[in-house]
PDB file of C-alpha atoms in Angstrom:
ATOM      1  CA  UNK A1182      25.885 141.273  99.960  1.00 48.00           C
ATOM      2  CA  UNK A1183      25.163 137.769 101.120  1.00 48.00           C
ATOM      3  CA  UNK A1184      22.045 136.259  99.397  1.00 44.00           C
ATOM      4  CA  UNK A1185      21.741 133.856 102.321  1.00 42.00           C
ATOM      5  CA  UNK A1186      21.517 136.847 104.867  1.00 43.00           C
ATOM      6  CA  UNK A1187      18.636 138.230 102.951  1.00 38.00           C
ATOM      7  CA  UNK A1188      16.656 135.028 103.361  1.00 38.00           C
ATOM      8  CA  UNK A1189      17.349 134.703 107.046  1.00 37.00           C
ATOM      9  CA  UNK A1190      16.926 138.068 108.574  1.00 40.00           C
ATOM     10  CA  UNK A1191      14.106 140.337 109.319  1.00 41.00           C
ATOM     11  CA  UNK A1192      13.890 143.722 107.658  1.00 45.00           C
ATOM     12  CA  UNK A1193      14.539 146.931 109.681  1.00 51.00           C
ATOM     13  CA  UNK A1194      11.314 149.034 110.116  1.00 49.00           C
ATOM     14  CA  UNK A1195      11.305 151.960 107.826  1.00 45.00           C
ATOM     15  CA  UNK A1196      12.925 154.945 109.584  1.00 54.00           C
ATOM     16  CA  UNK A1197      11.291 157.594 107.324  1.00 52.00           C
ATOM     17  CA  UNK A1198      13.040 160.815 106.216  1.00 52.00           C
ATOM     18  CA  UNK A1199      11.894 162.947 109.086  1.00 60.00           C
ATOM     19  CA  UNK A1200      14.915 164.667 110.823  1.00 63.00           C
ATOM     20  CA  UNK A1201      14.859 164.130 114.574  1.00 60.00           C
ATOM     21  CA  UNK A1202      13.460 167.295 116.211  1.00 62.00           C
ATOM     22  CA  UNK A1203      16.353 167.782 118.522  1.00 65.00           C
ATOM     23  CA  UNK A1204      18.607 168.229 115.504  1.00 75.00           C
ATOM     24  CA  UNK A1205      16.858 171.404 114.239  1.00 74.00           C
ATOM     25  CA  UNK A1206      19.893 173.710 114.751  1.00 78.00           C
ATOM     26  CA  UNK A1207      21.687 176.001 112.581  1.00 84.00           C
ATOM     27  CA  UNK A1208      24.875 173.843 112.764  1.00 86.00           C
ATOM     28  CA  UNK A1209      23.063 170.941 111.364  1.00 85.00           C
ATOM     29  CA  UNK A1210      20.882 172.801 108.601  1.00 90.00           C
ATOM     30  CA  UNK A1211      22.917 171.496 105.680  1.00 92.00           C
ATOM     31  CA  UNK A1212      23.119 168.001 107.050  1.00 91.00           C
ATOM     32  CA  UNK A1213      19.197 167.939 107.710  1.00 91.00           C
ATOM     33  CA  UNK A1214      18.603 169.253 104.148  1.00 92.00           C
ATOM     34  CA  UNK A1215      20.828 166.406 102.703  1.00 92.00           C
ATOM     35  CA  UNK A1216      19.137 163.900 104.789  1.00 91.00           C
ATOM     36  CA  UNK A1217      15.653 164.879 103.727  1.00 90.00           C
ATOM     37  CA  UNK A1218      16.882 164.819 100.046  1.00 89.00           C
ATOM     38  CA  UNK A1219      18.135 161.172 100.411  1.00 88.00           C
ATOM     39  CA  UNK A1220      21.592 162.230 100.012  1.00 90.00           C
ATOM     40  CA  UNK A1221      22.849 160.149 102.869  1.00 91.00           C
ATOM     41  CA  UNK A1222      26.500 160.022 102.103  1.00 91.00           C
ATOM     42  CA  UNK A1223      26.665 163.840 102.079  1.00 92.00           C
ATOM     43  CA  UNK A1224      24.475 164.056 105.132  1.00 93.00           C
ATOM     44  CA  UNK A1225      27.098 161.995 107.095  1.00 94.00           C
ATOM     45  CA  UNK A1226      29.837 164.429 106.196  1.00 94.00           C
ATOM     46  CA  UNK A1227      27.770 167.443 107.135  1.00 94.00           C
ATOM     47  CA  UNK A1228      26.679 165.827 110.482  1.00 93.00           C
ATOM     48  CA  UNK A1229      30.296 164.982 111.304  1.00 93.00           C
ATOM     49  CA  UNK A1230      31.542 168.516 110.555  1.00 92.00           C
ATOM     50  CA  UNK A1231      28.629 169.911 112.562  1.00 91.00           C
ATOM     51  CA  UNK A1232      29.505 167.620 115.556  1.00 88.00           C
ATOM     52  CA  UNK A1233      32.851 169.001 115.773  1.00 87.00           C
ATOM     53  CA  UNK A1234      31.416 172.418 116.194  1.00 86.00           C
ATOM     54  CA  UNK A1235      28.809 171.624 118.640  1.00 80.00           C
ATOM     55  CA  UNK A1236      31.277 171.845 121.574  1.00 76.00           C
ATOM     56  CA  UNK A1237      29.540 171.026 124.898  1.00 76.00           C
ATOM     57  CA  UNK A1238      26.056 170.638 123.575  1.00 80.00           C
ATOM     58  CA  UNK A1239      25.768 166.951 124.378  1.00 82.00           C
ATOM     59  CA  UNK A1240      22.014 166.733 123.456  1.00 83.00           C
ATOM     60  CA  UNK A1241      22.852 168.086 119.879  1.00 85.00           C
ATOM     61  CA  UNK A1242      25.869 166.034 119.489  1.00 86.00           C
ATOM     62  CA  UNK A1243      23.842 162.848 120.490  1.00 87.00           C
ATOM     63  CA  UNK A1244      21.106 163.629 118.050  1.00 87.00           C
ATOM     64  CA  UNK A1245      23.443 164.101 115.216  1.00 90.00           C
ATOM     65  CA  UNK A1246      25.240 160.858 115.871  1.00 90.00           C
ATOM     66  CA  UNK A1247      21.802 159.215 115.867  1.00 91.00           C
ATOM     67  CA  UNK A1248      21.191 160.863 112.499  1.00 92.00           C
ATOM     68  CA  UNK A1249      24.569 159.461 111.171  1.00 94.00           C
ATOM     69  CA  UNK A1250      23.477 156.054 112.261  1.00 93.00           C
ATOM     70  CA  UNK A1251      20.227 156.447 110.495  1.00 91.00           C
ATOM     71  CA  UNK A1252      22.026 157.410 107.281  1.00 93.00           C
ATOM     72  CA  UNK A1253      24.074 154.333 107.516  1.00 93.00           C
ATOM     73  CA  UNK A1254      20.937 152.255 107.879  1.00 89.00           C
ATOM     74  CA  UNK A1255      19.455 153.851 104.764  1.00 88.00           C
ATOM     75  CA  UNK A1256      22.780 152.988 102.898  1.00 87.00           C
ATOM     76  CA  UNK A1257      22.465 149.349 104.215  1.00 82.00           C
ATOM     77  CA  UNK A1258      25.779 149.821 105.964  1.00 88.00           C
ATOM     78  CA  UNK A1259      24.869 147.971 109.112  1.00 89.00           C
ATOM     79  CA  UNK A1260      28.429 147.630 110.427  1.00 90.00           C
ATOM     80  CA  UNK A1261      28.963 151.413 110.467  1.00 93.00           C
ATOM     81  CA  UNK A1262      25.343 152.000 111.841  1.00 93.00           C
ATOM     82  CA  UNK A1263      26.242 149.633 114.729  1.00 93.00           C
ATOM     83  CA  UNK A1264      29.339 151.453 115.582  1.00 93.00           C
ATOM     84  CA  UNK A1265      27.439 154.688 115.841  1.00 93.00           C
ATOM     85  CA  UNK A1266      24.791 153.098 118.125  1.00 92.00           C
ATOM     86  CA  UNK A1267      27.364 151.628 120.360  1.00 91.00           C
ATOM     87  CA  UNK A1268      28.886 155.084 120.826  1.00 89.00           C
ATOM     88  CA  UNK A1269      25.411 156.533 121.502  1.00 87.00           C
ATOM     89  CA  UNK A1270      24.834 153.833 124.215  1.00 87.00           C
ATOM     90  CA  UNK A1271      28.099 154.144 126.129  1.00 83.00           C
ATOM     91  CA  UNK A1272      26.218 156.548 128.404  1.00 75.00           C
ATOM     92  CA  UNK A1273      22.543 156.178 129.354  1.00 71.00           C
ATOM     93  CA  UNK A1274      20.669 157.820 126.536  1.00 66.00           C
ATOM     94  CA  UNK A1275      18.128 160.495 126.994  1.00 72.00           C
ATOM     95  CA  UNK A1276      16.153 159.207 124.071  1.00 84.00           C
ATOM     96  CA  UNK A1277      14.814 155.663 124.465  1.00 89.00           C
ATOM     97  CA  UNK A1278      14.323 155.376 120.614  1.00 88.00           C
ATOM     98  CA  UNK A1279      18.105 154.753 120.451  1.00 90.00           C
ATOM     99  CA  UNK A1280      17.403 151.300 122.125  1.00 93.00           C
ATOM    100  CA  UNK A1281      14.580 150.550 119.898  1.00 93.00           C
ATOM    101  CA  UNK A1282      16.364 151.119 116.624  1.00 91.00           C
ATOM    102  CA  UNK A1283      19.611 149.590 117.797  1.00 93.00           C
ATOM    103  CA  UNK A1284      17.523 146.554 118.711  1.00 95.00           C
ATOM    104  CA  UNK A1285      16.052 146.244 115.252  1.00 93.00           C
ATOM    105  CA  UNK A1286      19.525 146.615 113.825  1.00 93.00           C
ATOM    106  CA  UNK A1287      20.914 143.782 116.067  1.00 95.00           C
ATOM    107  CA  UNK A1288      17.901 141.636 115.122  1.00 94.00           C
ATOM    108  CA  UNK A1289      18.451 142.123 111.329  1.00 89.00           C
ATOM    109  CA  UNK A1290      21.986 140.887 111.928  1.00 90.00           C
ATOM    110  CA  UNK A1291      20.573 137.720 113.719  1.00 92.00           C
ATOM    111  CA  UNK A1292      21.946 138.742 117.033  1.00 95.00           C
ATOM    112  CA  UNK A1293      18.639 138.087 118.750  1.00 96.00           C
ATOM    113  CA  UNK A1294      19.768 137.798 122.422  1.00 97.00           C
ATOM    114  CA  UNK A1295      21.563 141.088 122.235  1.00 96.00           C
ATOM    115  CA  UNK A1296      18.573 142.754 120.456  1.00 97.00           C
ATOM    116  CA  UNK A1297      16.333 141.586 123.329  1.00 97.00           C
ATOM    117  CA  UNK A1298      18.517 143.496 125.830  1.00 96.00           C
ATOM    118  CA  UNK A1299      17.846 146.688 123.811  1.00 96.00           C
ATOM    119  CA  UNK A1300      14.096 146.096 123.527  1.00 97.00           C
ATOM    120  CA  UNK A1301      13.803 145.338 127.236  1.00 97.00           C
ATOM    121  CA  UNK A1302      15.621 148.670 127.990  1.00 95.00           C
ATOM    122  CA  UNK A1303      13.164 150.375 125.665  1.00 95.00           C
ATOM    123  CA  UNK A1304      10.034 148.689 127.354  1.00 97.00           C
ATOM    124  CA  UNK A1305      11.354 149.738 130.689  1.00 96.00           C
ATOM    125  CA  UNK A1306      11.462 153.329 129.585  1.00 94.00           C
ATOM    126  CA  UNK A1307       8.336 153.405 127.246  1.00 95.00           C
ATOM    127  CA  UNK A1308       6.023 150.590 128.566  1.00 95.00           C
ATOM    128  CA  UNK A1309       3.023 152.045 126.745  1.00 94.00           C
ATOM    129  CA  UNK A1310       4.518 151.590 123.279  1.00 95.00           C
ATOM    130  CA  UNK A1311       3.463 148.144 121.998  1.00 95.00           C
ATOM    131  CA  UNK A1312       6.274 148.104 119.431  1.00 95.00           C
ATOM    132  CA  UNK A1313       8.761 147.311 122.169  1.00 95.00           C
ATOM    133  CA  UNK A1314       6.888 144.093 123.197  1.00 96.00           C
ATOM    134  CA  UNK A1315       6.103 143.094 119.627  1.00 96.00           C
ATOM    135  CA  UNK A1316       9.838 143.481 118.839  1.00 96.00           C
ATOM    136  CA  UNK A1317      10.821 141.442 121.874  1.00 97.00           C
ATOM    137  CA  UNK A1318       8.481 138.698 121.044  1.00 96.00           C
ATOM    138  CA  UNK A1319       9.713 138.609 117.404  1.00 96.00           C
ATOM    139  CA  UNK A1320      13.196 137.841 118.805  1.00 97.00           C
ATOM    140  CA  UNK A1321      11.890 134.986 120.899  1.00 96.00           C
ATOM    141  CA  UNK A1322      10.118 133.671 117.737  1.00 95.00           C
ATOM    142  CA  UNK A1323      13.264 133.891 115.678  1.00 94.00           C
ATOM    143  CA  UNK A1324      15.212 132.006 118.355  1.00 95.00           C
ATOM    144  CA  UNK A1325      12.553 129.234 118.338  1.00 94.00           C
ATOM    145  CA  UNK A1326      12.464 129.103 114.521  1.00 91.00           C
ATOM    146  CA  UNK A1327      16.339 128.662 114.590  1.00 88.00           C
ATOM    147  CA  UNK A1328      15.935 125.658 116.942  1.00 90.00           C
ATOM    148  CA  UNK A1329      13.406 124.068 114.885  1.00 87.00           C
ATOM    149  CA  UNK A1330      14.515 124.602 111.168  1.00 81.00           C
ATOM    150  CA  UNK A1331      12.561 123.595 108.060  1.00 81.00           C
ATOM    151  CA  UNK A1332      13.465 120.870 105.647  1.00 84.00           C
ATOM    152  CA  UNK A1333      15.227 123.335 103.392  1.00 83.00           C
ATOM    153  CA  UNK A1334      19.034 123.877 103.604  1.00 82.00           C
ATOM    154  CA  UNK A1335      20.163 127.510 103.021  1.00 80.00           C
ATOM    155  CA  UNK A1336      23.718 127.938 101.742  1.00 84.00           C
ATOM    156  CA  UNK A1337      25.819 131.083 100.889  1.00 85.00           C
ATOM    157  CA  UNK A1338      26.254 131.214  97.223  1.00 86.00           C
ATOM    158  CA  UNK A1339      29.722 132.507  97.299  1.00 86.00           C
ATOM    159  CA  UNK A1340      30.125 132.150  93.444  1.00 86.00           C
ATOM    160  CA  UNK A1341      27.151 134.666  92.913  1.00 87.00           C
ATOM    161  CA  UNK A1342      27.653 137.261  95.688  1.00 89.00           C
ATOM    162  CA  UNK A1343      29.496 140.564  95.557  1.00 90.00           C
ATOM    163  CA  UNK A1344      30.338 143.224  98.156  1.00 85.00           C
ATOM    164  CA  UNK A1345      27.373 145.262  96.950  1.00 84.00           C
ATOM    165  CA  UNK A1346      23.640 144.435  96.762  1.00 85.00           C
ATOM    166  CA  UNK A1347      22.662 141.063  95.105  1.00 90.00           C
ATOM    167  CA  UNK A1348      18.971 140.042  95.459  1.00 91.00           C
ATOM    168  CA  UNK A1349      15.792 138.444  93.901  1.00 92.00           C
ATOM    169  CA  UNK A1350      17.355 135.246  92.634  1.00 93.00           C
ATOM    170  CA  UNK A1351      15.129 133.361  90.098  1.00 95.00           C
ATOM    171  CA  UNK A1352      15.670 129.767  88.983  1.00 94.00           C
ATOM    172  CA  UNK A1353      15.250 129.755  85.197  1.00 93.00           C
ATOM    173  CA  UNK A1354      14.755 125.967  84.533  1.00 92.00           C
ATOM    174  CA  UNK A1355      13.580 122.760  86.162  1.00 91.00           C
ATOM    175  CA  UNK A1356      16.975 121.245  86.598  1.00 89.00           C
ATOM    176  CA  UNK A1357      18.318 124.375  88.552  1.00 90.00           C
ATOM    177  CA  UNK A1358      21.093 125.002  86.221  1.00 93.00           C
ATOM    178  CA  UNK A1359      20.633 128.674  85.436  1.00 95.00           C
ATOM    179  CA  UNK A1360      19.682 131.615  87.724  1.00 95.00           C
ATOM    180  CA  UNK A1361      18.872 135.244  87.235  1.00 96.00           C
ATOM    181  CA  UNK A1362      19.277 137.884  89.915  1.00 95.00           C
ATOM    182  CA  UNK A1363      19.421 141.551  90.395  1.00 92.00           C
ATOM    183  CA  UNK A1364      22.778 143.457  91.413  1.00 91.00           C
ATOM    184  CA  UNK A1365      24.385 146.834  91.395  1.00 86.00           C
ATOM    185  CA  UNK A1366      27.939 145.448  91.145  1.00 87.00           C
ATOM    186  CA  UNK A1367      30.745 147.267  89.184  1.00 82.00           C
ATOM    187  CA  UNK A1368      29.690 145.843  85.781  1.00 81.00           C
ATOM    188  CA  UNK A1369      26.261 147.463  85.961  1.00 81.00           C
ATOM    189  CA  UNK A1370      25.363 149.771  83.248  1.00 80.00           C
ATOM    190  CA  UNK A1371      24.545 153.479  83.778  1.00 71.00           C
ATOM    191  CA  UNK A1372      25.793 156.429  85.703  1.00 70.00           C
ATOM    192  CA  UNK A1373      25.780 156.155  89.581  1.00 68.00           C
ATOM    193  CA  UNK A1374      22.595 157.128  91.322  1.00 65.00           C
ATOM    194  CA  UNK A1375      23.392 160.612  92.739  1.00 60.00           C
ATOM    195  CA  UNK A1376      21.249 159.975  95.811  1.00 59.00           C
ATOM    196  CA  UNK A1377      23.099 156.989  96.846  1.00 57.00           C
ATOM    197  CA  UNK A1378      26.381 157.292  95.095  1.00 59.00           C
ATOM    198  CA  UNK A1379      26.001 153.650  93.883  1.00 65.00           C
ATOM    199  CA  UNK A1380      25.567 152.216  90.420  1.00 70.00           C
ATOM    200  CA  UNK A1381      21.952 151.401  89.351  1.00 80.00           C
ATOM    201  CA  UNK A1382      20.745 147.808  89.493  1.00 84.00           C
ATOM    202  CA  UNK A1383      21.076 145.488  86.465  1.00 88.00           C
ATOM    203  CA  UNK A1384      20.022 141.902  85.562  1.00 92.00           C
ATOM    204  CA  UNK A1385      22.756 139.184  85.819  1.00 94.00           C
ATOM    205  CA  UNK A1386      22.742 135.453  85.186  1.00 94.00           C
ATOM    206  CA  UNK A1387      24.872 132.489  86.034  1.00 95.00           C
ATOM    207  CA  UNK A1388      24.637 128.877  85.082  1.00 94.00           C
ATOM    208  CA  UNK A1389      26.262 125.573  86.019  1.00 93.00           C
ATOM    209  CA  UNK A1390      29.407 124.369  83.991  1.00 89.00           C
ATOM    210  CA  UNK A1391      29.191 121.315  81.760  1.00 86.00           C
ATOM    211  CA  UNK A1392      29.990 119.002  84.672  1.00 87.00           C
ATOM    212  CA  UNK A1393      27.276 120.523  86.705  1.00 85.00           C
ATOM    213  CA  UNK A1394      29.509 121.102  89.664  1.00 86.00           C
ATOM    214  CA  UNK A1395      30.376 124.710  89.596  1.00 90.00           C
ATOM    215  CA  UNK A1396      28.598 128.024  88.751  1.00 92.00           C
ATOM    216  CA  UNK A1397      29.978 130.394  86.150  1.00 93.00           C
ATOM    217  CA  UNK A1398      31.025 133.943  87.054  1.00 92.00           C
ATOM    218  CA  UNK A1399      27.764 136.034  86.883  1.00 94.00           C
ATOM    219  CA  UNK A1400      27.353 138.036  83.604  1.00 92.00           C
ATOM    220  CA  UNK A1401      25.491 141.070  82.789  1.00 91.00           C
ATOM    221  CA  UNK A1402      22.340 140.092  80.967  1.00 88.00           C
TER     222      UNK A1402
END
């Protein structure tokens, strides 16, 4: 995961583990139970199987698709979550919350103009919920911040990043030649976390070579 991205984006509001009430159905019982237990990978599989049996119940299918999107968000798989939201919004959704959560997802990806469209749609349907206007304002703020950057230059540390989660970098010396950070990449020690199906986090370090031009391959501390 790109360390640069972590610095630049806003976090997605916590979605909680409450199953959407419209999904309370016998077909989705196993999926709902897995979701409440934080077993999001299993929940996705159960929801997909349940959707294939829902037949013409559009409301139930829509709700389960929303739950699948939420599972992907909990797993930090924003690309897959975005695909699910796009499917949900092909037709005018009955639930305005879809607009709100998709807007937050777009905002976290730095797609502020697209996020504004979703927040505006949410405000039109739920004008009394101040979250919509706050979210819309935050997009405008972000756009202004991008136009007036600080004196700091942010770069993607390609030598450090992996496909999994890399975060909390700490500079270890005044000359900035050694850095420690957290990651759950393949070399991490310990059995995979059963709730997330991912390795547990470990500490890694990297330092500049003797010439001071390149960073070494991150090593397990």
